[in-house]
CSV table of C-alpha atoms in Angstrom, one decimal:
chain,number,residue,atom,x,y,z
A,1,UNK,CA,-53.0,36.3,-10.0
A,2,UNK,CA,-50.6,35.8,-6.9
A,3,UNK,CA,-53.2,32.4,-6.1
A,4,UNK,CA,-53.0,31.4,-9.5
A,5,UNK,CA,-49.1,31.1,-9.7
A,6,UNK,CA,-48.9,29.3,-6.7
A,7,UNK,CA,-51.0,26.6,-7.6
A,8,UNK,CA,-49.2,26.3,-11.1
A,9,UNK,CA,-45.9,26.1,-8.7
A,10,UNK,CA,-47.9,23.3,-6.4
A,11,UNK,CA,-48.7,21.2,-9.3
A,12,UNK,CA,-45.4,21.3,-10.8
A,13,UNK,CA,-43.8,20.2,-7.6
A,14,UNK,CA,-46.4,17.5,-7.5
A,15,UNK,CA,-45.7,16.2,-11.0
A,16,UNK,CA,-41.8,16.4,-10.6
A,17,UNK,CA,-42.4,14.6,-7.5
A,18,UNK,CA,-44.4,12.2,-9.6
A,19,UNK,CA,-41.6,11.9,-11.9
A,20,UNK,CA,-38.9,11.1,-9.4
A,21,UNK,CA,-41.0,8.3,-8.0
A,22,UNK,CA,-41.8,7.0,-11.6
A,23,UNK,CA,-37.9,7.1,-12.6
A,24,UNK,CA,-36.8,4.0,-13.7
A,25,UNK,CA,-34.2,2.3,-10.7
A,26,UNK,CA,-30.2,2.5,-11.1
A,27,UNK,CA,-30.0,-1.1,-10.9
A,28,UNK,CA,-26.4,-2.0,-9.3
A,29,UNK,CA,-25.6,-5.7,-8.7
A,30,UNK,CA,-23.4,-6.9,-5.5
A,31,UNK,CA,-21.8,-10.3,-5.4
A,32,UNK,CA,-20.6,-11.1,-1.7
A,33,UNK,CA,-19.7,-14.3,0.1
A,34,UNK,CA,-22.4,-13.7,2.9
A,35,UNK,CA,-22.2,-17.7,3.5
A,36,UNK,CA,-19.2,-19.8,3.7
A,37,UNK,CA,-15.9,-19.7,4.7
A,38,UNK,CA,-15.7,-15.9,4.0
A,39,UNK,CA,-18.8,-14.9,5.5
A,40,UNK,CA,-17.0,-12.9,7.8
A,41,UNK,CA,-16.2,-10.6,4.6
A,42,UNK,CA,-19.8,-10.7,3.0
A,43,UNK,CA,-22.1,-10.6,5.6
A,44,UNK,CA,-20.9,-7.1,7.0
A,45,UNK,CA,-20.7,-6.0,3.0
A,46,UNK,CA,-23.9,-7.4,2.4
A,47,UNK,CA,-25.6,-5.6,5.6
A,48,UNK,CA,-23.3,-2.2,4.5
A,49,UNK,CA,-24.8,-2.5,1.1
A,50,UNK,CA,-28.5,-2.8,2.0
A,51,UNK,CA,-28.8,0.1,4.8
A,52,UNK,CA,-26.9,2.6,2.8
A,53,UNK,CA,-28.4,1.8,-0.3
A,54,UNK,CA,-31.7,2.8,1.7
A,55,UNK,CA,-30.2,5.5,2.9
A,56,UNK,CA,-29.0,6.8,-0.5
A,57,UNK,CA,-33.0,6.5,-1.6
A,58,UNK,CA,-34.3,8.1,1.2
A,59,UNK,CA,-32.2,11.0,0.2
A,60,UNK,CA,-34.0,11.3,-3.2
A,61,UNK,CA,-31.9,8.7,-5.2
A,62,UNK,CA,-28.9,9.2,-7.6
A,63,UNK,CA,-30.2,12.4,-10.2
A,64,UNK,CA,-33.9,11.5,-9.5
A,65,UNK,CA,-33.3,7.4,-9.9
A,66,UNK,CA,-33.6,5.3,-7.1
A,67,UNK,CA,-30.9,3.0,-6.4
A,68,UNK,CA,-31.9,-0.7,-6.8
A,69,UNK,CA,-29.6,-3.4,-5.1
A,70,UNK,CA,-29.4,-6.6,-7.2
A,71,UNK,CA,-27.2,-8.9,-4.6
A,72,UNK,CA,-26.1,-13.0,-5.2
A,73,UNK,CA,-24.4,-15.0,-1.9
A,74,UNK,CA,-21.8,-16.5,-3.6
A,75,UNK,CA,-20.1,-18.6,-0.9
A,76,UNK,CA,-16.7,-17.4,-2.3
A,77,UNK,CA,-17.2,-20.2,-4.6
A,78,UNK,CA,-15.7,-18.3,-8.3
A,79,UNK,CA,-18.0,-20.4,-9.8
A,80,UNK,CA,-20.8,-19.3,-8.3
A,81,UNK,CA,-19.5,-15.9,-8.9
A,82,UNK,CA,-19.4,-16.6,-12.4
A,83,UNK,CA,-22.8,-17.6,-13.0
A,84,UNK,CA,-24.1,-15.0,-10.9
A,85,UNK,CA,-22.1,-12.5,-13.0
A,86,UNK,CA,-23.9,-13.3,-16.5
A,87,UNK,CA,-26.8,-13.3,-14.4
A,88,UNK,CA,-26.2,-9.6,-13.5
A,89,UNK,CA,-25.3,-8.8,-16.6
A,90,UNK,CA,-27.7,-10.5,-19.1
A,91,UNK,CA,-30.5,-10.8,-17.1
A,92,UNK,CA,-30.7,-8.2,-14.5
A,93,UNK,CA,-28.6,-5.7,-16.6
A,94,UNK,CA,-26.9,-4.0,-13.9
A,95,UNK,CA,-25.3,-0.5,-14.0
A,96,UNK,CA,-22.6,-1.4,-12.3
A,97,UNK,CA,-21.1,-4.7,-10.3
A,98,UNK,CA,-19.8,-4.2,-6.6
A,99,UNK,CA,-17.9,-7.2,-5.6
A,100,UNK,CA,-16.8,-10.3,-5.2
A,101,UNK,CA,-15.6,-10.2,-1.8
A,102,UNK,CA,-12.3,-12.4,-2.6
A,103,UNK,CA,-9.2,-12.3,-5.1
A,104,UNK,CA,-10.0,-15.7,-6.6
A,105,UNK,CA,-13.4,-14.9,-7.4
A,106,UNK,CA,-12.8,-11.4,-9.0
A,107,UNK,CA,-10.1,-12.7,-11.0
A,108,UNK,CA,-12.8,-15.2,-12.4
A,109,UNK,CA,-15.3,-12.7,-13.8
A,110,UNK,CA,-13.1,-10.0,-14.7
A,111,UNK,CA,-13.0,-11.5,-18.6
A,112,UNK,CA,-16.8,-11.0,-18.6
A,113,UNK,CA,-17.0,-8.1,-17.4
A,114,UNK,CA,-14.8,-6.6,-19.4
A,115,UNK,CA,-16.7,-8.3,-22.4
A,116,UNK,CA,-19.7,-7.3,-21.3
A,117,UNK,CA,-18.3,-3.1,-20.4
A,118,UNK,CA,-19.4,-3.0,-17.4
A,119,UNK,CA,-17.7,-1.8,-14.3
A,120,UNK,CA,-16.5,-3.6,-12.0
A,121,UNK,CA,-15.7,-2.2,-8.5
A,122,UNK,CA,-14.1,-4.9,-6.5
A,123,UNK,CA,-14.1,-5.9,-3.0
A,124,UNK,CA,-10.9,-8.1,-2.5
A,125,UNK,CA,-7.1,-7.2,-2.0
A,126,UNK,CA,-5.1,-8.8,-4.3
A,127,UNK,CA,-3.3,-7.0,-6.7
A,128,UNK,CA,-3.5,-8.5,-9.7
A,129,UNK,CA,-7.1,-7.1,-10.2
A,130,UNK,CA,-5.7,-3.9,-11.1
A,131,UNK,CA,-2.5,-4.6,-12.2
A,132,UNK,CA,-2.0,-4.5,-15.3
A,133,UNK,CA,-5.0,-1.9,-15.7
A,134,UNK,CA,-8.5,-3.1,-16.9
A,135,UNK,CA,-10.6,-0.5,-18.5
A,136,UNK,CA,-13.8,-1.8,-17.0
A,137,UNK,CA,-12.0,-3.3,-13.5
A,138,UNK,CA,-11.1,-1.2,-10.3
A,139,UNK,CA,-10.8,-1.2,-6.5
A,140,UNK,CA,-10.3,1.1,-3.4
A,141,UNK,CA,-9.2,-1.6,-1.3
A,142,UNK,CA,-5.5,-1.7,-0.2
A,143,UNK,CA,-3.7,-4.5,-1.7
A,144,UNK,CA,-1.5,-7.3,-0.3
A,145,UNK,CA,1.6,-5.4,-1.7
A,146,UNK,CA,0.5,-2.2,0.4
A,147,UNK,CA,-0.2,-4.6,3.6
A,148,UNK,CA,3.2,-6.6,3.1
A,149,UNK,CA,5.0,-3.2,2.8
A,150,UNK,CA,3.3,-1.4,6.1
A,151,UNK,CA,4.0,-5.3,7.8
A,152,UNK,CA,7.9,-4.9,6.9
A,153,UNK,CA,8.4,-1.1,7.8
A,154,UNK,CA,7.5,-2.0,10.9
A,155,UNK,CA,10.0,-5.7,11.1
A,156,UNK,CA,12.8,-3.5,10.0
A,157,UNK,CA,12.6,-0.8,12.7
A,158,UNK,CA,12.5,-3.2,15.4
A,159,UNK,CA,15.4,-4.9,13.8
A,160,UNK,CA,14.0,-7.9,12.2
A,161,UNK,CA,15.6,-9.3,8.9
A,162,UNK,CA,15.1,-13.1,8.8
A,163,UNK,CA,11.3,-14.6,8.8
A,164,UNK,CA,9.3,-17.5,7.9
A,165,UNK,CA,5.7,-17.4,6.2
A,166,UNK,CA,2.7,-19.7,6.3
A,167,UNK,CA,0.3,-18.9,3.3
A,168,UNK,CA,-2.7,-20.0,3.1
A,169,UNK,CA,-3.5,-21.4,-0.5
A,170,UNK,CA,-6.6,-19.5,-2.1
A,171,UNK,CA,-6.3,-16.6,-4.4
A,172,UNK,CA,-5.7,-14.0,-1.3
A,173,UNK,CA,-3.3,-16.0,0.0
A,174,UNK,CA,-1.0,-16.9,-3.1
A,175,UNK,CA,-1.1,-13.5,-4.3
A,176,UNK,CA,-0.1,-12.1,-0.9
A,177,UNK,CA,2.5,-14.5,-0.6
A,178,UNK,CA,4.1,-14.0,-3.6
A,179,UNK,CA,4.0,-10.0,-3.2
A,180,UNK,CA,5.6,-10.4,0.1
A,181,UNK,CA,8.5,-12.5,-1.3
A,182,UNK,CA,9.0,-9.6,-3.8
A,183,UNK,CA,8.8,-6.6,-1.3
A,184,UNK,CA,11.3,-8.8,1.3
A,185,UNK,CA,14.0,-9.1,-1.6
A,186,UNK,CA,13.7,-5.2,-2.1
A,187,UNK,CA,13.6,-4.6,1.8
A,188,UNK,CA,16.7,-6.8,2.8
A,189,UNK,CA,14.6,-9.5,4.5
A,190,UNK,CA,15.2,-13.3,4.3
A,191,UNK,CA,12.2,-15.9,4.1
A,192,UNK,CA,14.3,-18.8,6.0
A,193,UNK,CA,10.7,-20.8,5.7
A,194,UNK,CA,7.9,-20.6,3.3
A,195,UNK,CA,5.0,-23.4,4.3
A,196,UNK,CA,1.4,-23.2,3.4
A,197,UNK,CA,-1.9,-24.7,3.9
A,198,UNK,CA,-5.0,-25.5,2.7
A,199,UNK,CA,-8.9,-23.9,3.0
A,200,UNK,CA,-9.9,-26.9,4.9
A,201,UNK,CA,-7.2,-27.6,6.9
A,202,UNK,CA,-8.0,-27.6,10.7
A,203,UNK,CA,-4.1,-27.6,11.9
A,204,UNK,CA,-1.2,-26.4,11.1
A,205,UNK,CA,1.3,-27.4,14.0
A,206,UNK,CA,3.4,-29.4,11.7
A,207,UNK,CA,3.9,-26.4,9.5
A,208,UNK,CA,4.7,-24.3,12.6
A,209,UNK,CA,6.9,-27.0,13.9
A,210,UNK,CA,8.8,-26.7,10.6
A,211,UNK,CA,9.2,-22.8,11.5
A,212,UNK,CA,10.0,-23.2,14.9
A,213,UNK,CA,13.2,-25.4,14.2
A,214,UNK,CA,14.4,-23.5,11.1
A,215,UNK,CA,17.5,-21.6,12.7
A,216,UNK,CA,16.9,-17.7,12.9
A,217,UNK,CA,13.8,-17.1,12.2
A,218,UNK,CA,12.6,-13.4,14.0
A,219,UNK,CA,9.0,-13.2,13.3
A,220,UNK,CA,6.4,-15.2,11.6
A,221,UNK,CA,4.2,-13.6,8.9
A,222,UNK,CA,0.8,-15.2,8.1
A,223,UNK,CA,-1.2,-14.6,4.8
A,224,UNK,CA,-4.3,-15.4,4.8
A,225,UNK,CA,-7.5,-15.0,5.8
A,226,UNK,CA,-11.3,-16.7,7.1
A,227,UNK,CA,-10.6,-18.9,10.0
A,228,UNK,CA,-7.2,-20.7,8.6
A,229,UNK,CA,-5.1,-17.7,10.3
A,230,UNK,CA,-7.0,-17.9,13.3
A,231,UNK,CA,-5.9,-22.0,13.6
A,232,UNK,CA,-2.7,-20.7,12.6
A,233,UNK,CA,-2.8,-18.5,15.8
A,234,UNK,CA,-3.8,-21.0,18.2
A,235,UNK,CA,-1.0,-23.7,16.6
A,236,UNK,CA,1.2,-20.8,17.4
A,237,UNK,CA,0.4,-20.2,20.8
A,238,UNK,CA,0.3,-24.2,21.6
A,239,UNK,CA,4.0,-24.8,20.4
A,240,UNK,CA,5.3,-22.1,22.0
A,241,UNK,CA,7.1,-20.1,19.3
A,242,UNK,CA,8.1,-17.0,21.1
A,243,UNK,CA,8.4,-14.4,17.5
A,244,UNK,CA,6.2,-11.8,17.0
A,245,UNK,CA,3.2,-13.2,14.6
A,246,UNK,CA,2.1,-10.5,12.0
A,247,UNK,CA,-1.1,-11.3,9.9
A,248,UNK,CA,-2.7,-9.7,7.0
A,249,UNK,CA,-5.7,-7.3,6.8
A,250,UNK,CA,-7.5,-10.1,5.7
A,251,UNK,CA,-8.0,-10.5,9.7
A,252,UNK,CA,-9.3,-6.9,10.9
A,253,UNK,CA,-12.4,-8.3,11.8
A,254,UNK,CA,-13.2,-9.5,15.5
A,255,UNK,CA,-14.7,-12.4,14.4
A,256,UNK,CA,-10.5,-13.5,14.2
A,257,UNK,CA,-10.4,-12.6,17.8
A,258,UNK,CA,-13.1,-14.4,18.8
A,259,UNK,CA,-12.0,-17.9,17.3
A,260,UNK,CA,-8.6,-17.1,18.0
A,261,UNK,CA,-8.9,-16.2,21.5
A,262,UNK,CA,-6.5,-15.3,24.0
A,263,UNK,CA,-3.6,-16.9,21.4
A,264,UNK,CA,-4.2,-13.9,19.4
A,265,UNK,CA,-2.8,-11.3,22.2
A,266,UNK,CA,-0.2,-10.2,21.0
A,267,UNK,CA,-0.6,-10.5,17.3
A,268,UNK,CA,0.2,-7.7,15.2
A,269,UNK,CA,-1.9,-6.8,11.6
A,270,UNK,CA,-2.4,-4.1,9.0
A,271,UNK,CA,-5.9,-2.9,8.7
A,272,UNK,CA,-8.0,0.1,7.2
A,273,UNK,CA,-8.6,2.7,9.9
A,274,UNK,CA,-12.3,2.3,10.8
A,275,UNK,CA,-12.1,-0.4,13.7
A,276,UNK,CA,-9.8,1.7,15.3
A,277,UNK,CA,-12.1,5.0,14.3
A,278,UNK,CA,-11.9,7.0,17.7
A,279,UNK,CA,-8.3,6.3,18.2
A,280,UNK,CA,-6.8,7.7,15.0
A,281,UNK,CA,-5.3,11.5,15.4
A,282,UNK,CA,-7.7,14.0,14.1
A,283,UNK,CA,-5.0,15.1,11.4
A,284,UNK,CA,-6.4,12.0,9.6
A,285,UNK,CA,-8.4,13.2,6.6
A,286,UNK,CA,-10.5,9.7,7.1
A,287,UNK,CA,-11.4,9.5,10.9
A,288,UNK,CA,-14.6,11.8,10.3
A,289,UNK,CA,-15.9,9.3,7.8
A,290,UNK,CA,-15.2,6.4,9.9
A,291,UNK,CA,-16.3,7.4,12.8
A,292,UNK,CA,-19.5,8.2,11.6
A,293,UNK,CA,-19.8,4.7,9.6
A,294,UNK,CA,-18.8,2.8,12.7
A,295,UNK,CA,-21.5,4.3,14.8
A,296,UNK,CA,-24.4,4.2,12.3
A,297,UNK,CA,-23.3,0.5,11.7
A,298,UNK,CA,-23.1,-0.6,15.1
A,299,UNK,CA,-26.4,1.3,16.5
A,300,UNK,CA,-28.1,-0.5,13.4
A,301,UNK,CA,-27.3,-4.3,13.2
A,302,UNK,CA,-25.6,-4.5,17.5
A,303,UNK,CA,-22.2,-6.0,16.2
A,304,UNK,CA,-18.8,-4.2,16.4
A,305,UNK,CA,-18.1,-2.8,13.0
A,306,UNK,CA,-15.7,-4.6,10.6
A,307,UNK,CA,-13.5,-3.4,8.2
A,308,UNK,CA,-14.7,-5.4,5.4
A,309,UNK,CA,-18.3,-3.3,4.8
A,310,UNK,CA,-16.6,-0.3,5.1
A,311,UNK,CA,-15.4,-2.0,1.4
A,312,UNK,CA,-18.5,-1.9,0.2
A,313,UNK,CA,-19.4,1.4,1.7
A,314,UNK,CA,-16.3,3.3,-0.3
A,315,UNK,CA,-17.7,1.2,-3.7
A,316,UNK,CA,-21.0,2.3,-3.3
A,317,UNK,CA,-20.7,5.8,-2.7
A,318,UNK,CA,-17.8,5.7,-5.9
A,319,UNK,CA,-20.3,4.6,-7.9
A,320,UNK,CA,-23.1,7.7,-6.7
A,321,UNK,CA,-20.0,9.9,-7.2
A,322,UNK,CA,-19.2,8.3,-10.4
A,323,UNK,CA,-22.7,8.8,-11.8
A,324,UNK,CA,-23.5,12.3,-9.7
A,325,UNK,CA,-20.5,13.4,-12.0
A,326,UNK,CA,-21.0,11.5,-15.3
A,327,UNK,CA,-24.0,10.2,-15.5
A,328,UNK,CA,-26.2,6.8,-14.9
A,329,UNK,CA,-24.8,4.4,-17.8
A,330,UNK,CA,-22.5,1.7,-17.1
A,331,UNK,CA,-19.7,3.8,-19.8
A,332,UNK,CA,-20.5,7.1,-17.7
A,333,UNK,CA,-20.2,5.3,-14.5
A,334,UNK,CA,-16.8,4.2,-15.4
A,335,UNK,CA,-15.6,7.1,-16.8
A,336,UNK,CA,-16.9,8.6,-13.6
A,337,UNK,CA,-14.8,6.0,-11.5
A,338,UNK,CA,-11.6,6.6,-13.6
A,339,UNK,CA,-11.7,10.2,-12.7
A,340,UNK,CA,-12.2,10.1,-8.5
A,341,UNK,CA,-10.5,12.6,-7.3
A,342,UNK,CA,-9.8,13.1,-3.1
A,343,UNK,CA,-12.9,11.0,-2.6
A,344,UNK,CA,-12.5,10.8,1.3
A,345,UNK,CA,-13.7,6.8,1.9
A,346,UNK,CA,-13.5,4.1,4.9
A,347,UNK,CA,-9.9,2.6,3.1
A,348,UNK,CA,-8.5,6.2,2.7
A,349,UNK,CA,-7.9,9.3,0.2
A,350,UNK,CA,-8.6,8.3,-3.4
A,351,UNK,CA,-7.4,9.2,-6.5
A,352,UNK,CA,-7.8,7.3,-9.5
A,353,UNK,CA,-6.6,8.0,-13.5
A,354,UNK,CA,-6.7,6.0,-16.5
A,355,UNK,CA,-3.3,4.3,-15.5
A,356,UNK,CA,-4.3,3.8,-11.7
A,357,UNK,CA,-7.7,2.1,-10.8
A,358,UNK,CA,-6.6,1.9,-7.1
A,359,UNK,CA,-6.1,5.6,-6.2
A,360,UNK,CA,-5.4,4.9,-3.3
A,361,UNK,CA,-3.5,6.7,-0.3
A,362,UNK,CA,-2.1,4.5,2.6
A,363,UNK,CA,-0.6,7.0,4.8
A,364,UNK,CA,-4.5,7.6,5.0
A,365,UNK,CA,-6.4,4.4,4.7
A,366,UNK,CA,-3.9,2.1,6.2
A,367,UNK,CA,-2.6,1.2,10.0
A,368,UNK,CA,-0.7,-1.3,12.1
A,369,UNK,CA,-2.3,-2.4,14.7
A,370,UNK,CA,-1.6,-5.1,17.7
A,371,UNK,CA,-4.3,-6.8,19.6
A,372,UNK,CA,-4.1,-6.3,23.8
A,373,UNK,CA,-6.6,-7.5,26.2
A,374,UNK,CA,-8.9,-9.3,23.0
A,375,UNK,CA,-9.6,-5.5,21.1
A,376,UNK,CA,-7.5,-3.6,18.8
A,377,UNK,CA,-4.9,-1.0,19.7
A,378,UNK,CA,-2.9,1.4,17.5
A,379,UNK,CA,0.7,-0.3,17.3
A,380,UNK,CA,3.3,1.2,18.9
């Protein structure tokens, strides 16, 4: 009797077993500028997305479904992200949509998304993807209001009132840009200057020029990211201007360091909290998370870690909470995402409601950092 019911046990493992593997995939697309001018953004979310996706289905899925990674390069062309979105949608009829990696791309697809119901869990910074709320649209991603805010705390306690920006002109930059102008009004600090430039430019030393002889001007402040603040650096550095320079998070990746060189000692910049994962105090509910990420990241693709997949690390492992809670359907999966509660990501603490799809705490998931001897440092 005793043989008989462990057989009946061994074939019913077997046939679950069977039924796991025949489970039809979670099918979750992924649009991410892996080539172009924001490669620097997609190709560590790209790489992010693929090993931990792998990971997730090694581990026995998402409630017995294998995850199945639908992913379009999109250049950070909008688009291209818009064609790649009905593509996801109509053809490949995704769960879910991690992605784009930029402001002006999301912003494009967000009206066929929302047509379409399914949830979108965004990559870029700007805050107009989530403000004013959009049933079907969210992001854990700090957003250029957060940055400028942490980027102005720390102008005003070292005494700094009167600055000049230089923008670039893409989505990111704009939407920065014109979030900064609001927090300086409310924060008792002047823009004397306000120049921009464009996403080919290669120089920017007659913007800079402009700054440098505007009377009073403390500190410069540089919005923007891809390689135009890393030009912006070097024209710095070359004409001498002696203010501190404060860039966006839109930099946190040493790519920046790299093309800016030794102009960018010196520079001060806001950032998530996983380049600097060993350094942050223990009392931070994040470090454990980051630390761990950083390590399996660089041991698997030999490149220091960036704080751009650690984006696409926090969306994907929403969406598994999302649907471990919920259920597999795009509606479940956003209901799911609506209701994250102290989900412990790369970016920070999350907590997200029907009137917040950003959820997210900065104290956490968001630092000040200044670069010495070309690697990061924890600001002083």
């Amino acid at each position: 009797m005793k043989s008989t019911v462990v057989k009946i046990l061994a074939l019913l493992a077997l046939l679950w077993s069977g039924m796991l593997i025949a489970a039809e995939p979670i099918k979750i697309g992924a649009l991410v500028a892996a080539t172009g001018p924001a490669s620097f953004l997609g190709d560590p979310e790209l790489k992010t997305l693929k090993h931990y996706v792998a990971k997730i289905n090694a581990e026995g899925g998402l409630k017995g479904h294998p995850l199945q990674l639908v992913a379009y390069d999109t250049g950070a062309n909008p688009k291209k992200a818009v064609t790649f979105t009905k593509r996801l949608i109509y053809k490949d009829k995704v769960a879910a949509i991690i992605g784009p990696s930029t402001t002006g791309e999301t912003m494009a697809i967000i009206p066929l998304v929302q047509r379409a119901k399914i949830p979108l869990l965004s990559m870029a910074g700007g805050v107009p993807i989530v403000e004013p709320v959009k049933k079907w649209v969210f992001k854990i991603v700090a957003t250029d209001r957060m940055a400028c805010q942490k980027i102005m705390e720390d102008m005003k306690k070292k005494g700094i009132t009167k600055i000049a920006m230089i923008s670039g002109s893409g989505g990111f930059g704009k939407s920065m840009r014109k979030q900064c102008k609001m927090v300086a009004k409310k924060m008792g600090i002047d823009i004397l200057a306000d120049e921009s430039y464009g996403k080919k430019d290669t120089d920017m030393s007659a913007q800079l020029l402009k700054i440098k002889n505007t009377p009073g001007v403390q500190a410069v402040l540089n919005p923007g990211f891809g390689q135009g603040p890393a030009i912006v650096t070097k024209n710095f550095k070359q004409l001498g201007l002696k203010v501190p320079l404060y860039e966006s998070h839109g930099v946190a990746s040493k790519k920046y360091i790299e093309i800016a060189g030794k102009a960018a000692e010196g520079v001060r910049l806001v950032s998530p909290p996983v380049i600097v994962a060993a350094k942050l105090p223990d009392s931070n509910p994040v470090k454990k998370v980051c630390l761990a990420y950083k390590n399996e990241y660089e041991k698997t693709f030999h490149t220091p870690v960036a704080s751009f997949g650690g984006h696409a690390y926090d969306a994907l492992y929403a969406i598994a909470d999302a649907a471990k809670r919920k259920g597999i359907t795009p509606a479940r999966i956003r209901d799911g995402l609506e209701s994250l509660h102290n989900f412990v990501g790369i970016d920070g603490v999350v907590n997200m409601s029907p009137t917040n799809h950003l959820g997210l705490d900065t104290k956490s998931g968001m630092v000040l950092l200044q670069i010495k001897n070309g690697d990061w440092e924890l600001a002083e």
